[in-house]
Amino acid sequence: MKTLLIVVHSATGGARQMAMAAAEGAAAEPSVTTHLLPAGQAGPEDVLAADGYLFAAPENLAALAGQMKDFFDRTYYPVLDRINGRPYASMICAGSDGHNAARQIARIVTGWRLREVAAPLIVCTRAQTPEAILAQKQIGAAELARCRELGAALAAGIAAGIF
Ligand SMILES: Cc1cc2nc3c(=O)[nH]c(=O)nc-3n(C[C@H](O)[C@H](O)[C@H](O)COP(=O)(O)O)c2cc1C
């Protein structure tokens, strides 16, 4: 059995729905086990045990959300040079942008020598007012379908050993 680790942080539900959709997609691949873990609960042992990764988080204040950054801060050195070459992809839930958060993940995992196997999947909720930003999010069906496809593609690639 191979393992796909999905690490997610979400404050208002958007990134969580995206991660769950990706996990659903990955479940279509019977030879890959998917571990979906909140960023606060994921540690170095989870990273070491996985064959590939999907990181899902919001962009906050033009940066990767703090709890996801904390996950990388805690796990970066314990696994450095022990996961070189493994595949990864990222998903960002954002109000209107998301690119800086995606860039930060790419920069961080360059140090881990991970291989990006899909472009960052960014979903914008278009929340602009404080009320809309703080409200629970509902990600649309078409966007969730893209997340499912990404999870399925990651799991299929890991299973086939093509990454
Ligand atoms: C403090 C804060 C800062 C934010 N800054 C940004 C930002 O810089 N760029 C952006 O596109 N969205 C920004 N947003 C919007 C969130 O990315 C958006 O609400 C997203 O749905 C959050 O994901 P979640 O539902 O998984 O928590 C911000 C939200 C908060 C609460």
mmCIF file of C-alpha atoms and ligand atoms in Angstrom:
data_model
loop_
_atom_site.group_PDB
_atom_site.id
_atom_site.type_symbol
_atom_site.label_atom_id
_atom_site.label_comp_id
_atom_site.label_asym_id
_atom_site.label_seq_id
_atom_site.Cartn_x
_atom_site.Cartn_y
_atom_site.Cartn_z
ATOM 1 C CA MET A 1 0.000 0.000 0.000
ATOM 2 C CA LYS A 2 1.147 3.520 -0.806
ATOM 3 C CA THR A 3 0.036 6.566 1.183
ATOM 4 C CA LEU A 4 -1.158 10.002 0.145
ATOM 5 C CA LEU A 5 -0.993 12.551 2.973
ATOM 6 C CA ILE A 6 -3.405 15.471 2.729
ATOM 7 C CA VAL A 7 -2.598 18.213 5.229
ATOM 8 C CA VAL A 8 -5.307 20.829 5.593
ATOM 9 C CA HIS A 9 -5.955 23.989 7.516
ATOM 10 C CA SER A 10 -9.243 25.826 7.168
ATOM 11 C CA ALA A 11 -10.880 28.532 9.288
ATOM 12 C CA THR A 12 -14.195 28.927 7.486
ATOM 13 C CA GLY A 13 -14.533 25.591 5.743
ATOM 14 C CA GLY A 14 -13.454 26.300 2.180
ATOM 15 C CA ALA A 15 -10.072 24.570 2.164
ATOM 16 C CA ARG A 16 -11.560 21.731 4.229
ATOM 17 C CA GLN A 17 -14.218 21.063 1.573
ATOM 18 C CA MET A 18 -11.515 21.158 -1.090
ATOM 19 C CA ALA A 19 -9.349 18.691 0.827
ATOM 20 C CA MET A 20 -12.272 16.358 1.459
ATOM 21 C CA ALA A 21 -13.167 16.391 -2.232
ATOM 22 C CA ALA A 22 -9.561 15.541 -3.097
ATOM 23 C CA ALA A 23 -9.651 12.691 -0.585
ATOM 24 C CA GLU A 24 -12.849 11.398 -2.211
ATOM 25 C CA GLY A 25 -11.122 11.443 -5.575
ATOM 26 C CA ALA A 26 -8.076 9.671 -4.189
ATOM 27 C CA ALA A 27 -10.298 6.969 -2.679
ATOM 28 C CA ALA A 28 -10.991 5.700 -6.205
ATOM 29 C CA GLU A 29 -7.459 4.286 -6.216
ATOM 30 C CA PRO A 30 -7.619 1.090 -4.142
ATOM 31 C CA SER A 31 -3.873 0.672 -3.699
ATOM 32 C CA VAL A 32 -3.410 4.098 -2.092
ATOM 33 C CA THR A 33 -4.402 4.926 1.476
ATOM 34 C CA THR A 34 -5.294 8.568 2.025
ATOM 35 C CA HIS A 35 -4.547 10.238 5.350
ATOM 36 C CA LEU A 36 -6.387 13.544 5.717
ATOM 37 C CA LEU A 37 -4.950 15.399 8.702
ATOM 38 C CA PRO A 38 -5.542 18.879 10.119
ATOM 39 C CA ALA A 39 -2.302 20.870 9.982
ATOM 40 C CA GLY A 40 -2.225 21.133 13.777
ATOM 41 C CA GLN A 41 -2.240 17.340 14.142
ATOM 42 C CA ALA A 42 0.214 16.461 11.386
ATOM 43 C CA GLY A 43 3.814 15.863 12.381
ATOM 44 C CA PRO A 44 7.124 14.636 10.963
ATOM 45 C CA GLU A 45 6.180 10.960 11.307
ATOM 46 C CA ASP A 46 3.131 11.517 9.077
ATOM 47 C CA VAL A 47 5.286 13.237 6.478
ATOM 48 C CA LEU A 48 7.918 10.483 6.543
ATOM 49 C CA ALA A 49 5.292 7.753 6.224
ATOM 50 C CA ALA A 50 3.688 9.195 3.078
ATOM 51 C CA ASP A 51 4.583 8.599 -0.571
ATOM 52 C CA GLY A 52 3.067 11.873 -1.774
ATOM 53 C CA TYR A 53 1.480 15.030 -0.442
ATOM 54 C CA LEU A 54 -1.376 17.449 -0.953
ATOM 55 C CA PHE A 55 -1.292 20.683 1.033
ATOM 56 C CA ALA A 56 -4.583 22.627 1.329
ATOM 57 C CA ALA A 57 -4.850 25.973 3.092
ATOM 58 C CA PRO A 58 -6.195 29.520 2.864
ATOM 59 C CA GLU A 59 -4.295 32.611 1.870
ATOM 60 C CA ASN A 60 -4.401 35.123 4.719
ATOM 61 C CA LEU A 61 -2.874 38.596 4.537
ATOM 62 C CA ALA A 62 -1.096 37.747 1.291
ATOM 63 C CA ALA A 63 0.591 34.757 2.910
ATOM 64 C CA LEU A 64 0.078 31.098 3.697
ATOM 65 C CA ALA A 65 -2.323 30.819 6.675
ATOM 66 C CA GLY A 66 -0.415 30.668 9.953
ATOM 67 C CA GLN A 67 -1.467 27.200 11.077
ATOM 68 C CA MET A 68 -0.242 25.682 7.823
ATOM 69 C CA LYS A 69 2.986 27.627 8.160
ATOM 70 C CA ASP A 70 3.281 26.213 11.701
ATOM 71 C CA PHE A 71 2.976 22.691 10.263
ATOM 72 C CA PHE A 72 5.910 23.379 7.947
ATOM 73 C CA ASP A 73 7.871 25.097 10.741
ATOM 74 C CA ARG A 74 7.490 22.023 12.982
ATOM 75 C CA THR A 75 8.182 19.396 10.354
ATOM 76 C CA TYR A 76 10.731 21.039 8.048
ATOM 77 C CA TYR A 77 14.004 20.061 9.716
ATOM 78 C CA PRO A 78 12.966 16.679 11.162
ATOM 79 C CA VAL A 79 12.290 15.357 7.629
ATOM 80 C CA LEU A 80 14.851 17.362 5.634
ATOM 81 C CA ASP A 81 16.774 15.151 3.164
ATOM 82 C CA ARG A 82 14.553 12.166 4.001
ATOM 83 C CA ILE A 83 11.704 12.759 1.516
ATOM 84 C CA ASN A 84 13.618 14.005 -1.525
ATOM 85 C CA GLY A 85 11.876 13.517 -4.843
ATOM 86 C CA ARG A 86 8.417 12.680 -3.538
ATOM 87 C CA PRO A 87 5.460 14.201 -5.433
ATOM 88 C CA TYR A 88 3.228 16.976 -4.152
ATOM 89 C CA ALA A 89 0.484 19.378 -5.137
ATOM 90 C CA SER A 90 -1.188 22.286 -3.353
ATOM 91 C CA MET A 91 -4.683 23.736 -3.096
ATOM 92 C CA ILE A 92 -5.355 27.279 -1.908
ATOM 93 C CA CYS A 93 -8.682 28.717 -0.807
ATOM 94 C CA ALA A 94 -8.595 32.491 -1.176
ATOM 95 C CA GLY A 95 -10.885 35.472 -1.281
ATOM 96 C CA SER A 96 -9.542 36.999 -4.453
ATOM 97 C CA ASP A 97 -5.904 36.016 -4.993
ATOM 98 C CA GLY A 98 -4.133 33.011 -3.464
ATOM 99 C CA HIS A 99 -0.943 33.166 -5.494
ATOM 100 C CA ASN A 100 1.382 34.244 -2.690
ATOM 101 C CA ALA A 101 0.281 31.349 -0.507
ATOM 102 C CA ALA A 102 0.864 28.941 -3.396
ATOM 103 C CA ARG A 103 4.301 30.458 -4.008
ATOM 104 C CA GLN A 104 5.216 30.113 -0.336
ATOM 105 C CA ILE A 105 4.350 26.410 -0.303
ATOM 106 C CA ALA A 106 6.370 25.891 -3.480
ATOM 107 C CA ARG A 107 9.316 27.720 -1.955
ATOM 108 C CA ILE A 108 9.157 25.765 1.306
ATOM 109 C CA VAL A 109 8.980 22.363 -0.345
ATOM 110 C CA THR A 110 11.780 23.233 -2.750
ATOM 111 C CA GLY A 111 13.961 22.807 0.347
ATOM 112 C CA TRP A 112 12.459 19.365 0.854
ATOM 113 C CA ARG A 113 13.256 18.581 -2.797
ATOM 114 C CA LEU A 114 9.633 17.602 -3.424
ATOM 115 C CA ARG A 115 8.452 17.445 -7.027
ATOM 116 C CA GLU A 116 5.429 19.518 -8.051
ATOM 117 C CA VAL A 117 3.226 17.215 -10.131
ATOM 118 C CA ALA A 118 0.301 19.605 -10.705
ATOM 119 C CA ALA A 119 -0.115 23.364 -10.833
ATOM 120 C CA PRO A 120 -1.511 24.907 -7.615
ATOM 121 C CA LEU A 121 -5.294 24.669 -7.578
ATOM 122 C CA ILE A 122 -6.582 28.045 -6.368
ATOM 123 C CA VAL A 123 -10.251 28.563 -5.543
ATOM 124 C CA CYS A 124 -11.437 32.138 -4.907
ATOM 125 C CA THR A 125 -14.581 32.549 -2.803
ATOM 126 C CA ARG A 126 -14.948 36.230 -3.800
ATOM 127 C CA ALA A 127 -15.577 37.148 -0.169
ATOM 128 C CA GLN A 128 -14.741 40.851 0.214
ATOM 129 C CA THR A 129 -16.561 42.312 3.226
ATOM 130 C CA PRO A 130 -15.663 41.389 6.824
ATOM 131 C CA GLU A 131 -19.004 39.580 7.135
ATOM 132 C CA ALA A 132 -18.423 37.555 3.981
ATOM 133 C CA ILE A 133 -14.813 36.795 4.906
ATOM 134 C CA LEU A 134 -15.814 35.506 8.337
ATOM 135 C CA ALA A 135 -18.796 33.460 7.099
ATOM 136 C CA GLN A 136 -18.614 29.707 6.526
ATOM 137 C CA LYS A 137 -17.781 29.030 2.881
ATOM 138 C CA GLN A 138 -19.574 26.815 0.389
ATOM 139 C CA ILE A 139 -17.313 25.778 -2.448
ATOM 140 C CA GLY A 140 -19.145 25.288 -5.741
ATOM 141 C CA ALA A 141 -19.698 21.921 -7.380
ATOM 142 C CA ALA A 142 -17.456 22.657 -10.369
ATOM 143 C CA GLU A 143 -14.561 23.658 -8.134
ATOM 144 C CA LEU A 144 -15.031 20.632 -5.899
ATOM 145 C CA ALA A 145 -14.964 18.488 -9.033
ATOM 146 C CA ARG A 146 -11.539 19.961 -9.875
ATOM 147 C CA CYS A 147 -10.362 19.092 -6.367
ATOM 148 C CA ARG A 148 -11.676 15.533 -6.747
ATOM 149 C CA GLU A 149 -9.836 15.228 -10.052
ATOM 150 C CA LEU A 150 -6.600 16.444 -8.494
ATOM 151 C CA GLY A 151 -6.897 13.916 -5.654
ATOM 152 C CA ALA A 152 -7.648 11.143 -8.143
ATOM 153 C CA ALA A 153 -4.693 12.107 -10.354
ATOM 154 C CA LEU A 154 -2.283 12.251 -7.418
ATOM 155 C CA ALA A 155 -3.393 8.860 -6.115
ATOM 156 C CA ALA A 156 -3.268 7.284 -9.583
ATOM 157 C CA GLY A 157 0.243 8.633 -10.178
ATOM 158 C CA ILE A 158 1.449 7.423 -6.797
ATOM 159 C CA ALA A 159 -0.083 3.995 -7.385
ATOM 160 C CA ALA A 160 1.486 3.686 -10.835
ATOM 161 C CA GLY A 161 4.849 5.008 -9.637
ATOM 162 C CA ILE A 162 4.949 7.503 -12.497
ATOM 163 C CA PHE A 163 5.963 10.522 -10.403
HETATM 164 C C1 LIG B 1 -7.318 37.581 8.205
HETATM 165 C C2 LIG B 1 -7.652 37.194 6.795
HETATM 166 C C3 LIG B 1 -6.853 37.621 5.779
HETATM 167 C C4 LIG B 1 -7.143 37.279 4.446
HETATM 168 N N1 LIG B 1 -6.280 37.685 3.470
HETATM 169 C C5 LIG B 1 -6.502 37.274 2.190
HETATM 170 C C6 LIG B 1 -5.555 37.584 1.166
HETATM 171 O O1 LIG B 1 -4.499 38.169 1.397
HETATM 172 N N2 LIG B 1 -5.816 37.192 -0.096
HETATM 173 C C7 LIG B 1 -6.961 36.492 -0.423
HETATM 174 O O2 LIG B 1 -7.174 36.160 -1.581
HETATM 175 N N3 LIG B 1 -7.879 36.172 0.550
HETATM 176 C C8 LIG B 1 -7.669 36.541 1.835
HETATM 177 N N4 LIG B 1 -8.558 36.199 2.824
HETATM 178 C C9 LIG B 1 -9.757 35.437 2.463
HETATM 179 C C10 LIG B 1 -9.621 33.946 2.740
HETATM 180 O O3 LIG B 1 -8.568 33.409 2.017
HETATM 181 C C11 LIG B 1 -10.950 33.263 2.348
HETATM 182 O O4 LIG B 1 -11.946 33.710 3.261
HETATM 183 C C12 LIG B 1 -10.886 31.748 2.345
HETATM 184 O O5 LIG B 1 -12.164 31.248 2.098
HETATM 185 C C13 LIG B 1 -10.399 31.165 3.641
HETATM 186 O O6 LIG B 1 -10.321 29.774 3.535
HETATM 187 P P1 LIG B 1 -11.116 28.835 4.555
HETATM 188 O O7 LIG B 1 -12.580 28.996 4.253
HETATM 189 O O8 LIG B 1 -10.613 27.454 4.281
HETATM 190 O O9 LIG B 1 -10.786 29.277 5.940
HETATM 191 C C14 LIG B 1 -8.296 36.510 4.155
HETATM 192 C C15 LIG B 1 -9.101 36.070 5.207
HETATM 193 C C16 LIG B 1 -8.779 36.395 6.520
HETATM 194 C C17 LIG B 1 -9.664 35.881 7.639
#
